[in-house]
XYZ file of C-alpha atoms in Angstrom:
778
model
C -0.012 0.022 -0.020
C 1.330 3.504 -0.878
C 2.652 5.867 1.679
C 0.683 8.879 2.887
C 1.968 12.138 1.429
C 0.977 15.724 2.116
C -2.320 16.655 0.487
C -2.962 20.100 1.925
C -1.839 22.517 4.627
C -4.644 24.528 6.248
C -3.206 27.760 7.717
C -5.384 30.157 9.698
C -5.226 29.400 13.428
C -3.113 31.577 15.649
C -2.270 28.959 18.290
C -1.953 25.211 18.758
C -4.555 23.120 16.952
C -5.871 20.779 19.612
C -8.545 18.785 17.781
C -9.487 17.987 14.187
C -12.567 16.278 12.624
C -12.623 15.065 9.018
C -16.209 13.853 8.425
C -16.296 14.156 4.634
C -13.791 14.780 1.818
C -15.264 18.273 1.397
C -15.043 19.422 5.044
C -12.627 19.601 7.948
C -13.219 21.141 11.368
C -10.539 22.213 13.831
C -10.480 23.588 17.404
C -7.512 25.510 18.707
C -6.024 27.412 21.585
C -6.719 30.655 19.710
C -10.237 30.211 21.121
C -11.794 29.394 17.767
C -13.381 26.528 15.947
C -12.864 26.738 12.164
C -14.629 25.079 9.254
C -12.597 24.290 6.155
C -14.502 23.720 2.916
C -12.796 22.142 -0.063
C -12.841 24.452 -3.025
C -10.779 22.313 -5.484
C -9.796 18.728 -5.545
C -6.476 18.381 -7.453
C -4.489 19.651 -5.719
C -6.904 20.049 -2.775
C -7.483 23.586 -1.557
C -9.700 24.581 1.342
C -11.479 27.835 2.244
C -11.617 28.592 6.022
C -14.329 30.250 8.015
C -14.619 30.820 11.786
C -17.610 28.926 13.252
C -16.987 29.770 16.942
C -15.090 32.613 18.522
C -14.686 32.549 22.309
C -12.356 33.863 24.930
C -10.989 30.610 26.233
C -9.075 27.622 24.732
C -11.045 25.223 22.507
C -9.749 21.745 23.285
C -12.380 19.204 22.162
C -14.540 18.797 19.086
C -17.081 16.377 17.573
C -19.316 16.340 14.533
C -22.937 15.142 14.386
C -23.809 14.025 10.815
C -26.737 15.585 8.970
C -30.213 14.570 10.050
C -33.759 15.604 9.341
C -33.626 18.047 12.180
C -30.192 19.366 11.220
C -29.544 18.814 7.509
C -26.230 20.636 7.678
C -24.949 18.635 10.630
C -23.773 20.067 13.962
C -20.390 21.063 15.318
C -19.968 20.274 19.015
C -17.036 21.958 20.730
C -15.820 22.709 24.252
C -12.765 23.729 26.210
C -11.568 25.574 29.330
C -14.751 27.570 29.806
C -16.539 24.188 30.677
C -19.462 24.995 28.264
C -20.275 22.602 25.416
C -21.219 24.676 22.333
C -23.558 23.029 19.793
C -24.135 24.826 16.504
C -24.828 24.298 12.815
C -21.777 23.452 10.702
C -22.338 26.510 8.576
C -22.690 28.888 11.607
C -20.657 32.019 12.131
C -19.625 33.539 15.470
C -22.505 36.021 15.228
C -25.107 33.217 15.008
C -26.758 31.806 18.107
C -25.647 28.393 19.199
C -28.283 25.734 18.946
C -27.658 24.849 22.533
C -25.092 25.501 25.258
C -24.683 22.461 27.510
C -23.660 23.280 31.059
C -22.685 20.783 33.709
C -18.906 20.230 33.765
C -16.890 22.149 36.403
C -13.522 22.127 34.554
C -11.971 21.940 31.150
C -13.855 19.668 28.753
C -11.071 17.797 26.943
C -12.963 15.058 25.065
C -16.196 14.804 23.040
C -17.637 11.955 20.991
C -20.971 11.267 19.333
C -22.594 7.978 20.464
C -23.567 5.621 17.586
C -27.131 6.411 16.574
C -26.629 10.131 16.837
C -28.988 10.661 19.779
C -26.359 11.309 22.394
C -22.913 12.837 22.866
C -20.446 11.950 25.589
C -17.904 14.307 27.122
C -14.865 13.928 29.337
C -13.507 16.580 31.713
C -10.782 17.553 34.121
C -13.544 17.472 36.780
C -12.932 13.689 36.894
C -16.295 12.761 35.258
C -17.725 11.869 31.876
C -21.234 12.904 30.990
C -23.760 11.524 28.501
C -25.933 14.265 26.951
C -29.310 13.769 25.257
C -29.485 15.586 21.916
C -33.238 15.566 22.122
C -33.660 16.996 25.639
C -30.324 18.891 25.536
C -29.443 17.923 29.047
C -27.241 15.506 31.007
C -28.728 12.050 30.910
C -26.047 10.248 32.826
C -22.908 11.032 34.831
C -20.141 8.449 34.605
C -18.356 8.516 37.938
C -15.438 6.646 39.432
C -12.289 8.277 38.095
C -9.965 10.047 40.556
C -8.292 12.311 38.007
C -9.100 13.979 34.714
C -10.987 11.961 32.123
C -8.792 12.449 29.033
C -10.786 10.556 26.433
C -14.180 8.935 25.896
C -15.016 6.131 23.437
C -18.614 5.095 22.781
C -18.385 1.570 21.377
C -22.146 1.338 20.815
C -25.346 2.959 22.050
C -24.893 1.712 25.646
C -21.201 0.949 26.144
C -18.773 3.757 26.945
C -15.030 3.462 27.594
C -13.151 6.236 29.385
C -9.471 6.984 29.781
C -8.010 8.933 32.697
C -4.991 10.497 34.298
C -5.574 8.160 37.216
C -4.017 5.425 34.927
C -7.347 3.547 34.718
C -9.646 2.660 31.858
C -13.263 2.238 32.917
C -16.059 0.574 30.965
C -19.642 1.690 31.569
C -22.998 0.117 30.655
C -25.537 2.891 30.357
C -28.398 0.433 30.964
C -27.258 0.227 34.623
C -27.867 3.930 35.298
C -29.554 4.681 38.584
C -30.937 8.240 39.176
C -28.682 9.558 36.400
C -25.480 7.968 37.849
C -23.579 5.145 36.209
C -20.958 3.174 38.059
C -18.226 1.418 35.968
C -18.952 -2.191 34.907
C -15.272 -2.897 35.044
C -11.900 -1.145 35.513
C -8.597 -1.841 33.712
C -5.579 -0.633 35.717
C -2.580 0.401 33.640
C 0.940 1.540 34.440
C 0.738 5.162 33.182
C -1.614 8.040 32.419
C -4.054 7.017 29.628
C -4.594 9.832 27.106
C -6.362 8.383 24.107
C -8.722 5.603 22.967
C -9.994 4.246 19.615
C -12.077 1.328 18.457
C -10.012 -1.510 16.887
C -11.254 -2.745 13.478
C -12.915 -6.163 13.541
C -10.358 -7.605 11.159
C -7.364 -6.702 13.367
C -5.110 -9.746 13.966
C -5.152 -9.102 17.764
C -8.874 -9.609 18.068
C -8.967 -6.554 20.334
C -12.050 -4.435 20.871
C -10.279 -1.117 21.565
C -6.852 0.472 21.866
C -5.418 2.913 24.428
C -2.394 5.203 24.350
C -0.374 6.401 27.284
C 2.296 8.756 28.505
C 4.908 5.980 28.180
C 4.532 6.064 24.382
C 2.933 2.597 24.159
C -0.345 1.728 22.358
C -2.067 -1.212 24.130
C -4.788 -3.448 22.629
C -7.601 -4.669 24.855
C -10.627 -6.890 24.910
C -13.724 -5.670 26.781
C -13.107 -8.180 29.512
C -9.870 -6.373 30.385
C -7.469 -8.849 28.704
C -4.482 -7.183 27.007
C -3.795 -8.850 23.658
C -1.001 -6.670 22.202
C 1.270 -3.618 22.346
C 2.464 -1.278 19.653
C 5.923 0.286 20.263
C 7.449 3.105 18.274
C 6.492 6.502 19.748
C 9.178 8.139 21.820
C 7.010 10.373 24.038
C 3.401 11.033 25.058
C 0.739 9.830 22.626
C -2.089 12.299 22.352
C -4.532 10.764 19.802
C -5.665 7.537 18.179
C -7.915 6.909 15.210
C -8.950 4.030 12.972
C -8.581 3.957 9.179
C -11.125 2.347 6.831
C -8.295 0.035 5.725
C -8.232 -1.562 9.185
C -5.059 0.276 10.236
C -4.627 2.434 13.306
C -3.076 5.911 13.243
C -1.573 7.796 16.239
C 0.022 11.160 17.025
C 2.087 12.482 19.854
C 4.705 14.638 21.465
C 7.570 13.144 19.403
C 6.524 15.274 16.351
C 5.066 12.255 14.515
C 1.962 10.704 13.131
C 2.406 6.905 12.886
C 0.456 4.393 10.796
C 0.113 0.849 12.245
C -0.822 -2.261 10.287
C -1.358 -5.223 12.552
C 1.410 -4.978 15.145
C 3.840 -3.047 12.967
C 4.427 0.640 12.300
C 4.355 0.905 8.502
C 4.845 4.685 8.232
C 6.110 7.612 10.327
C 5.161 11.137 9.244
C 7.340 13.676 11.006
C 5.915 17.190 11.446
C 7.827 20.476 11.744
C 6.208 20.946 15.207
C 6.973 19.535 18.678
C 3.372 18.416 19.513
C 1.000 16.674 17.171
C -2.115 17.021 19.307
C -4.682 15.352 17.124
C -5.100 12.952 14.257
C -8.297 11.687 12.571
C -9.365 9.946 9.423
C -11.938 10.648 6.747
C -14.183 7.540 6.729
C -14.881 7.888 3.020
C -11.387 8.361 1.559
C -9.103 7.141 4.329
C -7.143 10.375 4.187
C -5.879 11.616 7.545
C -5.762 15.081 9.121
C -3.512 16.260 11.938
C -3.452 19.279 14.157
C -0.182 20.519 15.729
C 1.556 23.027 17.944
C 2.677 25.055 14.909
C -0.999 26.165 14.418
C -1.464 24.192 11.160
C -3.936 21.509 10.149
C -2.428 19.117 7.653
C -4.077 16.564 5.420
C -2.279 13.477 4.077
C -3.432 11.082 1.363
C -2.360 7.884 -0.367
C -4.147 8.886 -3.532
C -1.971 10.535 -6.243
C -5.001 12.588 -7.327
C -5.205 14.261 -3.892
C -1.576 15.122 -3.289
C -0.322 18.672 -2.844
C 1.503 20.387 -5.681
C 5.289 19.849 -6.009
C 6.130 23.286 -4.463
C 3.988 22.599 -1.414
C 5.438 19.128 -0.951
C 9.019 20.447 -1.232
C 8.238 23.257 1.274
C 6.853 20.724 3.753
C 9.843 18.446 3.403
C 12.232 21.382 3.844
C 10.402 22.618 6.857
C 10.762 19.224 8.509
C 14.440 19.055 7.540
C 15.204 22.534 8.932
C 13.167 22.225 12.132
C 14.928 22.266 15.497
C 14.683 19.326 17.915
C 15.318 20.245 21.571
C 18.117 18.042 22.967
C 15.924 17.248 25.987
C 13.573 15.478 23.627
C 16.229 13.014 22.409
C 18.134 12.589 25.700
C 21.855 12.883 26.246
C 23.894 13.059 23.056
C 27.626 12.348 23.113
C 28.765 14.076 19.912
C 32.159 12.326 19.954
C 30.610 8.931 19.664
C 28.123 9.757 16.865
C 28.797 8.530 13.320
C 29.391 10.914 10.463
C 27.334 11.444 7.309
C 28.821 8.350 5.628
C 26.708 6.211 7.980
C 23.579 7.209 6.018
C 24.811 5.608 2.849
C 26.566 2.600 4.400
C 23.955 1.429 6.906
C 20.253 0.687 6.625
C 17.703 1.068 9.367
C 16.043 -1.947 10.964
C 12.462 -0.650 11.485
C 10.077 2.097 10.372
C 10.651 5.319 12.225
C 14.091 4.418 13.667
C 16.006 7.631 14.469
C 19.739 7.976 13.990
C 21.832 11.011 15.120
C 24.604 12.161 12.849
C 27.525 14.426 13.629
C 27.900 16.738 10.655
C 31.193 18.170 9.433
C 30.362 21.574 10.896
C 29.846 20.063 14.343
C 26.092 20.183 14.465
C 23.920 17.141 15.129
C 21.144 16.147 12.775
C 18.399 13.562 13.228
C 17.529 11.088 10.510
C 14.517 8.755 10.377
C 14.422 5.486 8.549
C 11.602 4.950 5.980
C 10.917 1.319 5.272
C 8.913 2.063 2.113
C 11.586 4.350 0.686
C 14.517 2.343 2.090
C 16.372 5.482 2.978
C 17.246 7.860 5.847
C 15.202 11.056 5.872
C 16.572 14.238 7.531
C 13.968 15.336 10.153
C 15.804 18.195 11.845
C 18.758 19.592 13.776
C 19.243 18.788 17.435
C 19.689 22.005 19.407
C 20.805 22.314 23.001
C 20.870 25.285 25.401
C 23.161 28.270 25.636
C 24.139 26.911 29.067
C 26.199 24.242 27.378
C 26.920 25.276 23.876
C 25.875 28.881 23.235
C 23.256 27.954 20.636
C 19.687 29.058 20.994
C 16.378 27.180 20.705
C 13.795 28.652 18.385
C 10.248 28.879 19.795
C 7.380 31.065 18.716
C 9.583 32.922 16.287
C 12.123 33.948 19.007
C 15.388 32.530 20.276
C 15.726 31.163 23.832
C 18.395 29.451 25.894
C 15.878 26.805 26.981
C 12.378 25.675 25.991
C 11.050 23.390 28.764
C 8.046 21.030 28.806
C 6.230 21.752 32.070
C 3.550 19.421 33.437
C 1.676 21.632 35.935
C -0.683 18.943 37.169
C -0.543 15.142 36.977
C -2.032 13.785 33.793
C -2.389 17.198 32.117
C -0.473 17.939 28.849
C 2.920 19.638 29.083
C 3.051 23.296 28.293
C 5.999 25.046 26.570
C 8.077 27.322 28.840
C 10.716 29.353 27.014
C 13.447 30.897 29.143
C 16.633 32.970 28.703
C 19.293 32.905 31.356
C 19.294 36.698 31.438
C 15.725 36.683 32.804
C 14.495 36.638 36.350
C 12.863 33.219 36.762
C 9.960 34.792 38.593
C 9.362 37.246 35.796
C 9.339 34.442 33.201
C 7.141 32.307 35.497
C 4.607 35.112 35.748
C 4.456 35.476 31.974
C 4.047 31.731 31.638
C 1.133 31.794 34.099
C -0.522 34.708 32.232
C -0.035 33.167 28.789
C -1.521 29.805 29.863
C -4.269 31.263 32.176
C -2.972 29.274 35.120
C -3.631 29.806 38.793
C -1.370 32.377 40.435
C -0.583 29.754 43.037
C 1.749 28.067 40.584
C 4.191 31.051 40.526
C 6.784 29.618 42.887
C 6.371 26.097 41.523
C 7.182 27.284 37.999
C 9.962 29.555 39.052
C 11.605 26.814 41.084
C 11.250 24.438 38.133
C 13.356 26.949 36.100
C 15.860 27.191 38.875
C 16.222 23.398 39.219
C 16.682 22.869 35.490
C 19.227 25.681 34.889
C 21.582 24.956 37.773
C 25.165 25.550 36.730
C 24.268 27.427 33.577
C 25.765 30.895 33.322
C 25.463 33.829 30.990
C 28.786 35.456 31.766
C 27.535 37.867 34.369
C 27.474 37.989 38.141
C 26.000 39.922 40.929
C 22.510 41.231 41.488
C 20.474 41.686 38.368
C 18.089 44.232 39.838
C 15.345 44.337 42.475
C 13.142 41.289 42.832
C 9.622 42.277 41.712
C 8.112 39.433 43.724
C 9.715 40.359 47.059
C 11.369 37.092 47.889
C 14.903 36.849 49.120
C 15.339 33.282 47.771
C 15.251 34.588 44.099
C 17.472 32.576 41.805
C 20.524 34.257 40.313
C 22.578 32.669 37.585
C 25.267 30.299 38.901
C 23.804 30.496 42.461
C 23.146 27.032 43.855
C 21.682 28.199 47.114
C 18.034 28.218 46.077
C 17.476 24.649 45.061
C 15.142 23.908 47.939
C 11.419 24.287 47.550
C 10.383 27.922 47.847
C 7.984 28.885 50.564
C 4.645 30.183 49.349
C 3.443 31.896 52.457
C 2.601 34.601 52.902
C 0.913 34.891 49.515
C 1.961 38.174 47.914
C 0.058 38.269 44.623
C -3.601 39.018 44.154
C -5.656 36.488 42.088
C -8.464 37.123 39.657
C -11.012 35.141 37.665
C -11.393 37.093 34.372
C -11.628 34.484 31.589
C -15.038 34.762 29.929
C -17.007 33.633 26.942
C -18.689 36.926 25.932
C -20.814 35.610 23.063
C -23.311 33.583 25.202
C -23.308 36.321 27.879
C -24.319 39.097 25.537
C -26.755 36.884 23.593
C -28.514 36.072 26.893
C -28.706 39.752 27.761
C -30.233 40.581 24.399
C -32.630 37.638 24.623
C -33.854 38.791 28.050
C -34.153 42.329 26.690
C -36.249 41.140 23.781
C -38.525 39.190 26.181
C -39.035 42.346 28.257
C -40.049 44.341 25.203
C -42.393 41.563 24.051
C -44.005 41.501 27.535
C -44.652 45.233 27.434
C -42.000 45.931 30.163
C -40.079 48.496 28.122
C -39.222 50.475 31.274
C -36.880 47.664 32.144
C -35.481 47.064 28.651
C -32.424 48.498 26.994
C -33.224 51.140 24.383
C -31.130 51.298 21.171
C -28.558 53.836 22.560
C -28.142 51.664 25.619
C -27.618 48.569 23.462
C -24.929 50.465 21.571
C -23.253 51.377 24.859
C -23.322 47.776 25.979
C -21.852 46.735 22.641
C -18.993 49.151 23.048
C -18.290 47.673 26.517
C -18.152 44.232 24.929
C -15.658 45.418 22.316
C -13.336 46.760 25.047
C -13.638 43.615 27.069
C -12.910 41.370 24.117
C -9.852 43.588 23.330
C -8.588 43.182 26.870
C -9.146 46.857 27.617
C -10.801 48.281 30.784
C -14.344 49.651 30.551
C -13.932 53.356 31.341
C -17.380 54.684 30.426
C -19.416 55.300 33.541
C -22.629 55.134 31.557
C -21.844 51.524 30.396
C -21.063 50.495 33.958
C -24.266 52.091 35.173
C -26.283 50.110 32.590
C -24.680 46.867 33.733
C -25.417 47.706 37.355
C -29.000 48.604 36.430
C -29.522 45.200 34.784
C -28.035 43.485 37.814
C -30.317 45.156 40.248
C -33.510 45.943 38.370
C -34.066 42.920 36.218
C -35.981 39.950 37.573
C -33.877 37.824 39.870
C -33.999 34.832 37.422
C -32.436 37.064 34.690
C -29.515 38.479 36.606
C -26.859 35.836 35.965
C -25.626 37.155 32.604
C -25.421 40.802 33.806
C -23.576 39.642 36.909
C -21.102 37.748 34.696
C -20.558 41.012 32.843
C -20.191 42.926 36.129
C -17.363 40.664 37.344
C -15.541 41.256 34.015
C -15.722 45.087 34.309
C -14.711 44.889 37.955
C -11.033 44.876 36.851
C -11.485 48.490 35.686
C -10.531 51.425 37.952
C -13.716 53.140 36.842
C -15.788 50.249 38.208
C -13.953 50.409 41.525
C -14.759 54.132 41.759
C -18.414 53.676 40.700
C -21.231 54.598 43.066
C -24.898 53.867 42.434
C -27.496 56.554 42.716
C -28.047 55.434 46.330
C -24.304 55.575 47.025
C -23.652 51.839 46.882
C -20.217 50.514 45.905
C -19.619 47.710 43.419
C -19.225 45.326 46.433
C -22.639 46.268 47.737
C -24.173 46.124 44.255
C -22.786 42.621 43.517
C -23.924 41.146 46.844
C -27.382 42.749 46.577
C -27.838 41.436 43.017
C -26.987 37.942 44.153
C -29.067 37.814 47.342
C -31.846 40.353 47.106
C -35.047 40.209 45.063
C -35.519 36.430 45.391
C -39.134 35.469 44.698
C -41.182 34.265 47.717
C -40.375 30.663 48.474
C -37.320 30.741 46.291
C -33.660 30.125 47.127
C -30.551 32.128 46.292
C -29.045 31.275 42.939
C -25.646 29.551 43.502
C -24.216 30.888 40.277
C -25.306 34.429 41.042
C -23.478 34.135 44.374
C -20.453 32.802 42.501
C -20.480 35.822 40.146
C -20.699 38.208 43.147
C -17.661 36.534 44.735
C -15.794 36.760 41.445
C -16.650 40.445 41.147
C -15.192 41.121 44.580
C -12.092 39.024 43.830
C -11.496 40.917 40.590
C -11.751 44.302 42.279
C -8.349 43.595 43.802
C -6.761 43.862 40.305
C -6.560 47.687 40.528
C -5.227 50.168 43.052
C -8.694 51.832 43.221
C -10.281 48.465 43.871
C -7.877 47.690 46.722
C -8.555 51.149 48.239
C -12.258 50.380 48.157
C -11.868 46.998 49.789
C -9.602 48.395 52.492
C -12.564 50.407 53.841
C -13.840 48.823 57.038
C -17.454 48.822 55.845
C -16.587 46.860 52.705
C -14.642 44.289 54.699
C -17.583 43.809 57.012
C -19.945 43.528 54.051
C -17.862 40.853 52.416
C -17.482 38.930 55.683
C -21.244 38.885 56.062
C -21.576 37.641 52.446
C -19.120 34.825 53.237
C -21.109 33.878 56.332
C -24.320 33.782 54.308
C -22.824 31.592 51.574
C -21.326 29.146 54.107
C -24.406 29.075 56.318
C -22.578 30.561 59.320
C -25.224 32.082 61.544
C -28.150 29.715 61.135
C -29.303 30.092 57.493
C -28.742 27.169 55.124
C -25.523 27.317 53.074
C -25.734 28.399 49.459
C -24.323 25.742 47.131
C -22.375 23.971 49.892
C -20.545 21.767 47.309
C -20.658 24.023 44.270
C -17.020 23.979 43.199
C -17.152 27.108 41.101
C -18.768 29.073 43.880
C -16.270 27.860 46.459
C -13.306 28.576 44.211
C -14.548 32.086 43.706
C -15.176 32.571 47.403
C -11.743 31.281 48.459
C -10.144 33.422 45.780
C -11.676 36.517 47.273
C -10.574 35.334 50.766
C -7.022 34.892 49.486
C -7.034 38.479 48.146
C -8.323 39.916 51.475
C -5.569 38.075 53.303
C -2.949 39.379 50.864
C -4.284 42.882 51.426
C -3.995 42.343 55.178
C -0.400 41.132 54.779
C 0.807 43.829 52.405
C -1.032 46.746 53.962
C -1.181 46.287 57.768
C -4.394 47.684 59.266
C -6.332 47.538 55.982
C -8.423 44.584 57.185
C -9.897 44.952 60.662
C -9.141 42.427 63.396
C -12.850 41.595 63.655
C -12.991 40.729 59.944
C -9.823 38.662 60.206
C -11.419 36.569 62.983
C -14.572 36.117 60.896
C -12.390 34.926 57.969
C -10.689 32.383 60.250
C -14.130 30.968 61.202
C -15.039 30.739 57.525
C -11.745 29.101 56.477
C -12.022 26.623 59.301
C -15.454 25.563 58.047
C -14.266 25.214 54.473
C -11.187 23.140 55.406
C -13.304 20.805 57.487
C -16.119 20.323 54.963
C -14.494 20.387 51.503
C -12.450 17.860 49.594
C -11.965 19.510 46.188
C -8.235 20.078 45.712
C -8.487 23.615 44.252
C -10.950 24.819 46.894
C -8.845 23.395 49.786
C -5.585 24.664 48.319
C -6.864 28.217 48.080
C -8.365 28.010 51.523
C -4.960 26.861 52.866
C -3.210 29.749 51.134
C -5.599 32.203 52.711
C -5.327 30.497 56.125
C -1.540 30.461 56.034
C -1.282 34.066 54.920
C -3.674 35.090 57.684
C -1.570 33.199 60.287
C 1.452 35.319 59.257
C -0.663 38.425 59.827
C -2.159 37.717 63.242
C 0.822 35.703 64.576
C 1.200 32.056 65.419
C 0.551 32.560 69.169
C -2.862 34.087 68.648
C -5.639 31.741 69.815
C -7.559 32.291 66.551
C -4.509 31.215 64.522
C -3.945 28.151 66.631
C -7.580 27.160 66.268
C -6.878 26.413 62.609
C -4.436 23.586 63.328
C -7.184 20.932 63.492
C -8.902 21.882 60.283
C -5.555 22.194 58.445
C -4.629 18.734 59.552
C -8.045 17.431 58.479
C -7.693 18.887 54.993
C -4.173 17.306 54.645
C -5.574 13.884 55.514
C -8.671 14.162 53.252
C -7.098 15.502 50.023
C -4.506 13.406 48.241
C -2.985 16.055 45.966
C 0.688 16.631 46.784
C 0.470 20.428 46.548
C -2.387 20.414 49.124
C -0.317 18.294 51.530
C 2.660 20.526 51.016
C 0.647 23.654 51.602
C -0.942 22.135 54.749
C 2.528 21.249 56.022
C 3.715 24.870 55.378
C 0.678 26.217 57.262
C 1.324 23.900 60.214
C 4.971 24.857 60.295
C 3.887 28.464 60.826
C 2.113 27.402 64.007
C 5.138 25.667 65.546
C-alpha cells in the first residue's frame, strides 16, 4: 500500500490546533487554543484547496470537538465543541460567530477535553478535568447520565455502541460503563482496567485486526495497548518516543496515532508501517476521513495538515517540497532526544553505508560543521530522511532554541498537574525566573498559586548554567529573598509560598453567550410590554462598546456603560441576573468600576452582593451561580489600586465577611451551594485576596473581619475535599496566620482543620501547603 503524502496545509489558526474532525472529503473542522473553531470547505480537488471560516469565537481555549452528521432536524450537521470555559457549544456546521448556538450544555466544572458522538446520533459523551464523563441527550439537551469513578481528569471517551462507553483517565485507569445500569442519572463502572501510566487516548480497533482486540489505548509511556472488553490485554504497539495524544482508525483496518515526538504513525497489525514527521513539537490530534481514508492532523505550529495515499489528492510539487524542507530545517530540543555524546556519533557516511532496521528508527549524525542532525528510517523508501537539527541550550553550547519565532536558551516542557499535557516554557538565562514564570502563568491562564512552583522548576533545570555575568540583576519584583541568580546554587530547595503576595483574579469569559443572553432577556421584556426595564437602542450600543473593550482586553472606562450593567443586575428579575452579573465581574477589573457609586451611594461590592441575594421570589432560594459571580466580582476588584482602596474600607470588609457567612451558612441560615465547586473557588479566591491585602497593607483589614475569615476558612477546610478549593483556603489561612501571629488563639484554632484537609485531600500540593501552614504554628 502506498505511503501517505501531504495533501494540503490549512493555515489560519493563531495557536496550537488541539482537535480535528474530518467527516467528509469536502469538510474539515478544527479547534484551537486561539479560542476558535474553524470550518474548512474544499474548493478544489487536485491539488486540494480549502477555504476557511470561523464557526465559533470565544475567549478561552477550545480543546475538544465532535461532529454530528446531517439529520432531518439538522440537515447541515452540527459542530460540538468545548474547552476551558466548561461549556459545550452546539451549533450548525455553517454557523458564524454572530449566530446563536443551537444549545449550550452546562454541567462540567472544569476543562472539557474530550467529546464523541454516540452511535445512533441521539447522544454525545464528554470527558472533563472534573474527573467525570457525561452523556448528553441531543433531544432534551441535558445531562442524561454522569459516569463517575475516576480520581483524576478523564482524558478521552469512546462510545463503542449505544450503551457501552469506555473512558481513559490521568488516574491510569480505563473504565467501561454500561448505560443500561444507570440509577438516578448515575452510572458506576462495569469494570476497570488498571494500567501503568496516564491514559490519554482511545480508539475502536477494527474487527479484522489480527489481535482480536475491541479497543486500543495510548499512554504517556509512548505505548499503544490493545484490549478486549473483559480487560485482557492482547497486544502492544511500540514506536512512539514520548506522550501519545490521539488515536484513530482507518477504513483500511489500520490504526493511526500522534504524539509529542513530532510524529503521526500508521500501524498495520502490530507493525508501524509509516512515520510522518511534522515541523512541530506536539502533534495534538489525528483523525481519518471515513470515506477516503485520508488523515488530518493538528499540531503546535498552528497548522492543520491533510495526508493522502491517492496521487490525485496530493499537494503540488512546491507545497510538498516546502513541507519536506520545513521538517528538515526544524529544531529538535536536545531534552527530547536525551543525552547526546557528539564524539561517539557517526558521520554522514553512515547514512549511505547502513540501513535502518524498522520504520521510524532515528539515527543521530555528527555533521562536518559540528552540528547534530536527526535522520529517520523509511521502510517504504529504504532510505534515511533528515527530520531536523538537534539544538541544545546556551548553558552548554551557546546555541539558541527557536520557539514562537524567537530565540531562547531553553524551551522546557512543564507538566503543571498530574495527567495534564505539558506546556512550553521558553526561558533565557538573562531573565529573572519569577518574571518568566509570571508570563508563563498569564499566557496559559494558570492559577497564580503556581508562581513559585514554575519559578523553582526553572531554577532546578538551569543549575550551573551561566550567561557570563554575576552579581545582582536588579530588584526582585516578587519580594522574595530566595530569588534565583545565575550560577547560584543556594536556592534549590522548595520555595515557601506563604505569605501569599500576589492578588488573584478570575477574568476568563465567553462573551458571546453572555451578551446573547442579555439581548434575549431584553427582547422578552419588550415583548412582555415591560419596556421600562429594557435597553433602548442607545443603551444597546453602549453595552456593545463595553463588549468590544472587554474582548480587546481593555478596561471599561465609560461610567454610563457601567451604570447600565449595574442597572440590569439590580432591576431585572432575579432569574435574569446571571448574565449581567457575569458582565459585572468582568468590568470589575477596571478602575472606573472600583470608583463607581450607584444613585443610592452603593459601591460595586454592595451592588454585587445585593444582586446575588436580594429580590428572590417568595419561596425561592438564592441562585448559587449568582453568588459565584458576586464573589468573582469582589475578587477581581483587587486587580486595581482603586479596587484595593475600596476593599480596604472597614465597611466593605464587614460587608464581604457577612456575604461569606451567608454563603457558608454561618449564623443559622442554610448554606448556598455547599458543594458548588465554582462558587467555592470564587469565594476562596476573594478570601485569599483579602488576606494578601492584610499582609501587604497592615491595618487595612480589621481584626474583627480577620477573625470572621478564620471561622469561615475553618469551616471550608473541614467540609471540602476539592483540591483547588482546599488549596486556596490553605493559602488564605496560612497568609492570615502570618498576619495575626502564630501565638494568637484564633490562629492556633486552625491547626485541627488544616490537619483534616491534609488527611482528606490526596494532591501533593495540598499536603505541602498544609505542612507549610502547620509549620507556621510551631
